[in-house]
Amino acid sequence: MPLSEIEVTRGILEGFSRDFLECLSLDVAIAGGGPAGMTAAYFLAREGFKVAIFERNLHVGGGMWGGGMLFPRIIIQEEAVDIVRGFGVRLEPFHEGYYVGDSVETVSKCTAAALDAGARVWVGVSVEDVMIREDDRVTGVVLNWRAVELAQMHVDPLAVEAKAVMDATGHECDVVRTVERKIPGCRLMSTTGSVVGEKPMWSEVGEKEIIDNTREVYPGLLVAGMATNAVFGSPRMGAIFGGMFLSGKKAAEVAAEMVQTRS
Ligand code: 48H
């Protein structure tokens, strides 16, 4: 029996509404669906936390699709191999302690793993602001369609509450910058109290500091992935991606603690 256009529309709207309504009150809201955000979502969902990613592009994967300079390969160090292989990604050893993998396979499989674990992923949705309460705690994300943002239409946003908000927006650390800009006298829980900005390439240091600094930087708000190095003024690392997965995993642990102290 043919399906009418109206029934197609009903199917889309009913499915969307049911699933989005479930996301109005989250344990963890993640801004950005790159490798760090996706890994964090996977580990949180696997532990039963209610977690959603809001990704402003139509696709997830952030800067991983293009590997190094559009050669679709990424380098993974030993410490992150279990995480990446845990997603089902095939990795080949190529140097002592280092492996090479296909960036397209890695994006696809880590995304599938996060979805299978129960994370929700919303694409085309920008985190344009946060919600804040009297105790200066970040209590949720403020959302708008990316298309609205790009068209610069004056359309008011909607909001989702969360016990923890994760900035996994990559080099821009967009959410932390928003908090810093909009909260008078804001002091981040970081070395300098403010966003320092990412430093030039030094892989070894960048990969170490990203793990050390993956943490809560403002009450209710934590950082993961390259956003961490942007906030703390650590170097970039090029196409070595292990730190993104390790930071995502640590961010899941930090977020889980934040949720538990608020429950
Ligand atoms: C919703 C947003 C918003 C917003 C941005 O850039 P990403 O891949 O970030 P990470 O940290 O997971 O991985 C970084 C890695 O890809 C990389 O760039 C490396 C290793 N660089 C090293 C080097 O030397 O250059 O993903 C961030 C995602 C993107 O998909 C953005 O579209 C998205 O966040 N995003 N989503 N609301 N306000 N801002």
mmCIF file of C-alpha atoms and ligand atoms in Angstrom:
data_model
loop_
_atom_site.group_PDB
_atom_site.id
_atom_site.type_symbol
_atom_site.label_atom_id
_atom_site.label_comp_id
_atom_site.label_asym_id
_atom_site.label_seq_id
_atom_site.Cartn_x
_atom_site.Cartn_y
_atom_site.Cartn_z
ATOM 1 C CA MET A 1 0.000 0.000 0.000
ATOM 2 C CA PRO A 2 1.493 3.373 -0.977
ATOM 3 C CA LEU A 3 2.363 5.804 1.779
ATOM 4 C CA SER A 4 0.953 9.291 1.328
ATOM 5 C CA GLU A 5 3.183 12.349 1.592
ATOM 6 C CA ILE A 6 1.189 13.339 4.657
ATOM 7 C CA GLU A 7 2.009 10.044 6.353
ATOM 8 C CA VAL A 8 5.704 10.504 5.512
ATOM 9 C CA THR A 9 5.510 13.930 7.147
ATOM 10 C CA ARG A 10 3.741 12.500 10.187
ATOM 11 C CA GLY A 11 6.390 9.769 10.530
ATOM 12 C CA ILE A 12 9.192 12.327 10.484
ATOM 13 C CA LEU A 13 7.559 14.757 12.893
ATOM 14 C CA GLU A 14 6.348 12.141 15.366
ATOM 15 C CA GLY A 15 9.711 10.370 15.488
ATOM 16 C CA PHE A 16 11.596 13.646 15.862
ATOM 17 C CA SER A 17 9.262 15.027 18.541
ATOM 18 C CA ARG A 18 9.291 11.869 20.641
ATOM 19 C CA ASP A 19 13.086 11.590 20.588
ATOM 20 C CA PHE A 20 13.815 15.298 21.002
ATOM 21 C CA LEU A 21 11.375 15.578 23.929
ATOM 22 C CA GLU A 22 13.390 12.839 25.625
ATOM 23 C CA CYS A 23 16.449 15.078 25.319
ATOM 24 C CA LEU A 24 14.956 18.117 27.062
ATOM 25 C CA SER A 25 16.481 17.039 30.356
ATOM 26 C CA LEU A 26 19.860 15.362 29.959
ATOM 27 C CA ASP A 27 22.620 14.101 32.173
ATOM 28 C CA VAL A 28 25.207 15.403 29.717
ATOM 29 C CA ALA A 29 24.788 17.745 26.737
ATOM 30 C CA ILE A 30 27.769 17.663 24.377
ATOM 31 C CA ALA A 31 28.465 20.495 21.944
ATOM 32 C CA GLY A 32 30.320 19.089 18.935
ATOM 33 C CA GLY A 33 30.401 15.643 17.341
ATOM 34 C CA GLY A 34 34.103 15.310 16.504
ATOM 35 C CA PRO A 35 36.196 12.393 17.799
ATOM 36 C CA ALA A 36 36.376 13.750 21.369
ATOM 37 C CA GLY A 37 32.649 14.446 21.734
ATOM 38 C CA MET A 38 31.697 11.154 20.074
ATOM 39 C CA THR A 39 34.027 9.141 22.313
ATOM 40 C CA ALA A 40 32.701 10.865 25.425
ATOM 41 C CA ALA A 41 29.116 10.176 24.289
ATOM 42 C CA TYR A 42 29.957 6.511 23.726
ATOM 43 C CA PHE A 43 31.441 5.962 27.192
ATOM 44 C CA LEU A 44 28.672 7.896 28.954
ATOM 45 C CA ALA A 45 25.854 6.133 27.093
ATOM 46 C CA ARG A 46 27.473 2.763 27.762
ATOM 47 C CA GLU A 47 27.288 3.533 31.493
ATOM 48 C CA GLY A 48 23.589 4.373 31.192
ATOM 49 C CA PHE A 49 23.845 8.183 31.268
ATOM 50 C CA LYS A 50 21.357 10.177 29.222
ATOM 51 C CA VAL A 51 23.565 11.948 26.732
ATOM 52 C CA ALA A 52 23.076 13.865 23.497
ATOM 53 C CA ILE A 53 25.436 15.497 21.028
ATOM 54 C CA PHE A 54 24.433 18.740 19.314
ATOM 55 C CA GLU A 55 26.468 19.151 16.131
ATOM 56 C CA ARG A 56 26.129 22.233 14.011
ATOM 57 C CA ASN A 57 27.201 20.594 10.742
ATOM 58 C CA LEU A 58 25.017 18.168 8.816
ATOM 59 C CA HIS A 59 27.653 15.531 9.489
ATOM 60 C CA VAL A 60 29.509 14.405 12.584
ATOM 61 C CA GLY A 61 33.230 13.579 12.677
ATOM 62 C CA GLY A 62 34.577 17.123 12.893
ATOM 63 C CA GLY A 63 38.127 17.371 11.615
ATOM 64 C CA MET A 64 38.746 13.625 11.424
ATOM 65 C CA TRP A 65 37.319 12.800 7.978
ATOM 66 C CA GLY A 66 40.223 14.378 6.107
ATOM 67 C CA GLY A 67 43.003 12.705 8.153
ATOM 68 C CA GLY A 68 46.257 14.590 7.575
ATOM 69 C CA MET A 69 46.027 17.186 4.818
ATOM 70 C CA LEU A 70 43.193 15.280 3.107
ATOM 71 C CA PHE A 71 45.121 11.994 3.093
ATOM 72 C CA PRO A 72 42.442 9.941 4.882
ATOM 73 C CA ARG A 73 44.674 8.291 7.466
ATOM 74 C CA ILE A 74 45.169 9.089 11.143
ATOM 75 C CA ILE A 75 47.930 8.167 13.550
ATOM 76 C CA ILE A 76 46.984 6.601 16.873
ATOM 77 C CA GLN A 77 49.380 6.054 19.709
ATOM 78 C CA GLU A 78 49.501 2.838 21.740
ATOM 79 C CA GLU A 79 47.594 4.281 24.729
ATOM 80 C CA ALA A 80 44.476 4.926 22.637
ATOM 81 C CA VAL A 81 44.496 1.700 20.623
ATOM 82 C CA ASP A 82 42.067 -0.171 22.900
ATOM 83 C CA ILE A 83 39.498 2.618 22.629
ATOM 84 C CA VAL A 84 39.709 2.810 18.844
ATOM 85 C CA ARG A 85 39.767 -0.964 18.331
ATOM 86 C CA GLY A 86 36.844 -1.114 20.761
ATOM 87 C CA PHE A 87 34.837 0.771 18.129
ATOM 88 C CA GLY A 88 35.746 -1.995 15.657
ATOM 89 C CA VAL A 89 38.325 0.086 13.759
ATOM 90 C CA ARG A 90 41.203 -1.800 12.099
ATOM 91 C CA LEU A 91 44.604 -0.338 12.980
ATOM 92 C CA GLU A 92 47.993 -1.314 11.562
ATOM 93 C CA PRO A 93 51.225 -0.916 13.504
ATOM 94 C CA PHE A 94 53.702 1.209 11.562
ATOM 95 C CA HIS A 95 56.229 2.441 14.124
ATOM 96 C CA GLU A 96 57.032 1.387 17.682
ATOM 97 C CA GLY A 97 54.062 2.496 19.783
ATOM 98 C CA TYR A 98 52.147 4.011 16.842
ATOM 99 C CA TYR A 99 49.408 2.754 14.553
ATOM 100 C CA VAL A 100 47.761 4.024 11.403
ATOM 101 C CA GLY A 101 44.032 3.875 10.679
ATOM 102 C CA ASP A 102 41.523 4.948 8.044
ATOM 103 C CA SER A 103 39.883 8.234 9.058
ATOM 104 C CA VAL A 104 36.605 7.489 7.258
ATOM 105 C CA GLU A 105 36.331 4.098 8.926
ATOM 106 C CA THR A 106 37.116 5.654 12.306
ATOM 107 C CA VAL A 107 34.471 8.384 12.045
ATOM 108 C CA SER A 108 31.870 5.880 10.874
ATOM 109 C CA LYS A 109 32.588 3.244 13.487
ATOM 110 C CA CYS A 110 32.923 5.541 16.492
ATOM 111 C CA THR A 111 29.649 7.202 15.492
ATOM 112 C CA ALA A 112 27.929 3.834 15.137
ATOM 113 C CA ALA A 113 29.311 2.733 18.517
ATOM 114 C CA ALA A 114 27.997 5.867 20.260
ATOM 115 C CA LEU A 115 24.550 5.482 18.675
ATOM 116 C CA ASP A 116 24.402 1.768 19.488
ATOM 117 C CA ALA A 117 25.335 2.545 23.094
ATOM 118 C CA GLY A 118 22.296 4.855 23.308
ATOM 119 C CA ALA A 119 23.684 8.353 22.675
ATOM 120 C CA ARG A 120 21.444 10.692 20.690
ATOM 121 C CA VAL A 121 23.032 12.776 17.938
ATOM 122 C CA TRP A 122 21.351 15.890 16.529
ATOM 123 C CA VAL A 123 22.923 17.409 13.431
ATOM 124 C CA GLY A 124 22.391 20.862 11.975
ATOM 125 C CA VAL A 125 21.959 22.207 15.516
ATOM 126 C CA SER A 126 24.292 24.844 16.971
ATOM 127 C CA VAL A 127 24.900 25.458 20.638
ATOM 128 C CA GLU A 128 24.639 29.231 20.539
ATOM 129 C CA ASP A 129 24.527 29.938 24.269
ATOM 130 C CA VAL A 130 24.239 28.311 27.693
ATOM 131 C CA MET A 131 21.708 28.544 30.508
ATOM 132 C CA ILE A 132 23.006 29.857 33.805
ATOM 133 C CA ARG A 133 21.522 30.059 37.336
ATOM 134 C CA GLU A 134 22.115 32.266 40.409
ATOM 135 C CA ASP A 135 25.008 30.172 41.670
ATOM 136 C CA ASP A 136 26.761 30.896 38.352
ATOM 137 C CA ARG A 137 26.433 27.316 37.246
ATOM 138 C CA VAL A 138 25.950 26.288 33.643
ATOM 139 C CA THR A 139 22.690 24.328 33.648
ATOM 140 C CA GLY A 140 22.060 23.625 29.982
ATOM 141 C CA VAL A 141 22.535 24.545 26.344
ATOM 142 C CA VAL A 142 20.699 27.032 24.165
ATOM 143 C CA LEU A 143 20.109 25.738 20.649
ATOM 144 C CA ASN A 144 19.298 27.009 17.225
ATOM 145 C CA TRP A 145 19.376 25.572 13.719
ATOM 146 C CA ARG A 146 22.716 26.155 12.033
ATOM 147 C CA ALA A 147 20.771 27.236 8.949
ATOM 148 C CA VAL A 148 19.125 30.010 10.975
ATOM 149 C CA GLU A 149 22.532 31.075 12.289
ATOM 150 C CA LEU A 150 24.058 31.145 8.786
ATOM 151 C CA ALA A 151 21.119 33.086 7.341
ATOM 152 C CA GLN A 152 21.410 35.515 10.278
ATOM 153 C CA MET A 153 17.677 35.305 10.799
ATOM 154 C CA HIS A 154 16.347 36.779 14.002
ATOM 155 C CA VAL A 155 14.840 33.594 15.431
ATOM 156 C CA ASP A 156 14.796 32.914 19.155
ATOM 157 C CA PRO A 157 16.450 29.693 20.325
ATOM 158 C CA LEU A 158 15.208 26.744 22.399
ATOM 159 C CA ALA A 159 16.911 25.230 25.428
ATOM 160 C CA VAL A 160 17.811 21.855 26.898
ATOM 161 C CA GLU A 161 18.813 21.349 30.535
ATOM 162 C CA ALA A 162 21.768 19.179 31.517
ATOM 163 C CA LYS A 163 23.582 18.269 34.723
ATOM 164 C CA ALA A 164 26.852 18.698 32.842
ATOM 165 C CA VAL A 165 27.639 20.527 29.600
ATOM 166 C CA MET A 166 30.684 19.473 27.563
ATOM 167 C CA ASP A 167 32.474 21.798 25.159
ATOM 168 C CA ALA A 168 33.828 19.463 22.455
ATOM 169 C CA THR A 169 33.730 22.127 19.735
ATOM 170 C CA GLY A 170 37.375 21.723 18.719
ATOM 171 C CA HIS A 171 39.818 24.531 17.994
ATOM 172 C CA GLU A 172 37.204 27.234 18.618
ATOM 173 C CA CYS A 173 36.175 26.203 22.171
ATOM 174 C CA ASP A 174 32.960 27.958 21.262
ATOM 175 C CA VAL A 175 30.973 27.265 24.424
ATOM 176 C CA VAL A 176 33.744 28.283 26.826
ATOM 177 C CA ARG A 177 34.286 31.472 24.842
ATOM 178 C CA THR A 178 30.565 32.219 25.064
ATOM 179 C CA VAL A 179 30.616 31.755 28.844
ATOM 180 C CA GLU A 180 33.687 33.953 29.154
ATOM 181 C CA ARG A 181 32.138 36.669 26.999
ATOM 182 C CA LYS A 182 28.712 36.681 28.628
ATOM 183 C CA ILE A 183 29.391 36.219 32.341
ATOM 184 C CA PRO A 184 30.811 39.388 33.884
ATOM 185 C CA GLY A 185 34.017 38.731 35.844
ATOM 186 C CA CYS A 186 34.064 35.096 34.676
ATOM 187 C CA ARG A 187 37.130 33.224 35.898
ATOM 188 C CA LEU A 188 37.707 29.803 34.428
ATOM 189 C CA MET A 189 39.108 26.990 36.559
ATOM 190 C CA SER A 190 42.285 26.973 34.467
ATOM 191 C CA THR A 191 45.860 28.151 34.871
ATOM 192 C CA THR A 192 45.167 31.738 33.818
ATOM 193 C CA GLY A 193 41.431 31.979 34.507
ATOM 194 C CA SER A 194 40.673 32.780 30.887
ATOM 195 C CA VAL A 195 40.906 31.262 27.394
ATOM 196 C CA VAL A 196 44.555 31.398 26.324
ATOM 197 C CA GLY A 197 44.203 30.115 22.730
ATOM 198 C CA GLU A 198 45.893 27.201 21.022
ATOM 199 C CA LYS A 199 49.664 27.299 20.451
ATOM 200 C CA PRO A 200 51.669 26.227 17.347
ATOM 201 C CA MET A 201 52.338 22.571 16.614
ATOM 202 C CA TRP A 202 54.236 20.428 19.106
ATOM 203 C CA SER A 203 52.617 17.010 19.017
ATOM 204 C CA GLU A 204 54.263 15.448 22.044
ATOM 205 C CA VAL A 205 53.319 18.279 24.401
ATOM 206 C CA GLY A 206 49.881 18.824 22.853
ATOM 207 C CA GLU A 207 49.003 15.154 23.242
ATOM 208 C CA LYS A 208 50.077 15.082 26.884
ATOM 209 C CA GLU A 209 48.467 18.326 27.988
ATOM 210 C CA ILE A 210 45.130 17.528 26.376
ATOM 211 C CA ILE A 211 44.680 14.621 28.789
ATOM 212 C CA ASP A 212 45.930 16.498 31.865
ATOM 213 C CA ASN A 213 43.594 19.439 31.180
ATOM 214 C CA THR A 214 40.396 17.626 30.216
ATOM 215 C CA ARG A 215 38.278 18.775 33.165
ATOM 216 C CA GLU A 216 35.536 21.031 34.498
ATOM 217 C CA VAL A 217 36.525 24.615 33.676
ATOM 218 C CA TYR A 218 33.463 26.424 34.984
ATOM 219 C CA PRO A 219 30.768 25.049 37.291
ATOM 220 C CA GLY A 220 28.676 22.707 35.170
ATOM 221 C CA LEU A 221 30.932 23.039 32.097
ATOM 222 C CA LEU A 222 33.825 20.777 31.067
ATOM 223 C CA VAL A 223 36.101 20.632 28.041
ATOM 224 C CA ALA A 224 37.176 17.748 25.807
ATOM 225 C CA GLY A 225 39.413 17.397 22.750
ATOM 226 C CA MET A 226 40.999 20.356 20.994
ATOM 227 C CA ALA A 227 38.778 22.765 22.935
ATOM 228 C CA THR A 228 40.905 21.791 25.944
ATOM 229 C CA ASN A 229 44.140 22.878 24.282
ATOM 230 C CA ALA A 230 42.532 26.112 23.113
ATOM 231 C CA VAL A 231 41.366 26.961 26.640
ATOM 232 C CA PHE A 232 44.670 26.061 28.298
ATOM 233 C CA GLY A 233 47.022 27.452 25.640
ATOM 234 C CA SER A 234 48.508 24.085 24.683
ATOM 235 C CA PRO A 235 50.040 23.261 21.290
ATOM 236 C CA ARG A 236 48.226 21.632 18.384
ATOM 237 C CA MET A 237 49.389 18.177 17.351
ATOM 238 C CA GLY A 238 48.480 17.635 13.690
ATOM 239 C CA ALA A 239 47.106 14.315 12.519
ATOM 240 C CA ILE A 240 47.908 12.301 15.651
ATOM 241 C CA PHE A 241 44.426 11.561 17.007
ATOM 242 C CA GLY A 242 45.007 9.365 20.064
ATOM 243 C CA GLY A 243 44.648 12.352 22.388
ATOM 244 C CA MET A 244 41.136 13.056 21.097
ATOM 245 C CA PHE A 245 39.945 9.571 22.072
ATOM 246 C CA LEU A 246 41.771 9.588 25.401
ATOM 247 C CA SER A 247 40.444 13.067 26.188
ATOM 248 C CA GLY A 248 36.913 11.957 25.224
ATOM 249 C CA LYS A 249 37.176 8.977 27.555
ATOM 250 C CA LYS A 250 38.475 11.102 30.416
ATOM 251 C CA ALA A 251 35.758 13.700 29.753
ATOM 252 C CA ALA A 252 33.163 10.939 30.126
ATOM 253 C CA GLU A 253 34.615 10.069 33.545
ATOM 254 C CA VAL A 254 34.687 13.716 34.663
ATOM 255 C CA ALA A 255 31.128 14.308 33.393
ATOM 256 C CA ALA A 256 29.908 11.155 35.168
ATOM 257 C CA GLU A 257 31.269 12.533 38.469
ATOM 258 C CA MET A 258 29.667 15.924 37.815
ATOM 259 C CA VAL A 259 26.310 14.248 37.151
ATOM 260 C CA GLN A 260 26.582 12.101 40.257
ATOM 261 C CA THR A 261 27.291 15.088 42.538
ATOM 262 C CA ARG A 262 24.195 16.839 41.118
ATOM 263 C CA SER A 263 21.841 13.839 41.383
HETATM 264 C C1 48H B 1 27.565 22.689 17.828
HETATM 265 C C2 48H B 1 29.749 22.866 17.112
HETATM 266 C C3 48H B 1 29.816 24.186 17.603
HETATM 267 C C4 48H B 1 28.665 24.730 18.229
HETATM 268 C C5 48H B 1 31.736 23.702 16.719
HETATM 269 O O1 48H B 1 37.028 19.912 15.485
HETATM 270 P P1 48H B 1 36.575 18.607 16.016
HETATM 271 O O2 48H B 1 36.969 17.397 15.269
HETATM 272 O O3 48H B 1 37.047 18.535 17.545
HETATM 273 P P2 48H B 1 37.752 17.382 18.417
HETATM 274 O O4 48H B 1 38.332 18.066 19.563
HETATM 275 O O5 48H B 1 36.822 16.268 18.652
HETATM 276 O O6 48H B 1 38.904 16.828 17.474
HETATM 277 C C6 48H B 1 39.876 17.691 16.993
HETATM 278 C C7 48H B 1 40.494 17.108 15.727
HETATM 279 O O7 48H B 1 39.512 16.888 14.732
HETATM 280 C C8 48H B 1 41.504 18.112 15.223
HETATM 281 O O8 48H B 1 41.069 19.112 14.672
HETATM 282 C C9 48H B 1 42.899 17.934 15.480
HETATM 283 C C10 48H B 1 43.434 16.710 16.120
HETATM 284 N N1 48H B 1 43.688 18.902 15.131
HETATM 285 C C11 48H B 1 45.072 18.989 15.343
HETATM 286 C C12 48H B 1 45.663 20.164 14.569
HETATM 287 O O9 48H B 1 46.885 20.371 14.722
HETATM 288 O O10 48H B 1 44.935 20.862 13.847
HETATM 289 O O11 48H B 1 35.000 18.595 16.127
HETATM 290 C C13 48H B 1 34.321 19.683 16.721
HETATM 291 C C14 48H B 1 32.901 19.682 16.218
HETATM 292 C C15 48H B 1 32.807 20.039 14.726
HETATM 293 O O12 48H B 1 32.083 19.030 14.067
HETATM 294 C C16 48H B 1 32.065 21.369 14.704
HETATM 295 O O13 48H B 1 31.193 21.486 13.615
HETATM 296 C C17 48H B 1 31.303 21.302 16.014
HETATM 297 O O14 48H B 1 32.194 20.675 16.911
HETATM 298 N N2 48H B 1 30.954 22.602 16.585
HETATM 299 N N3 48H B 1 28.641 22.119 17.215
HETATM 300 N N4 48H B 1 27.562 23.952 18.321
HETATM 301 N N5 48H B 1 28.664 25.964 18.730
HETATM 302 N N6 48H B 1 31.062 24.677 17.339
#
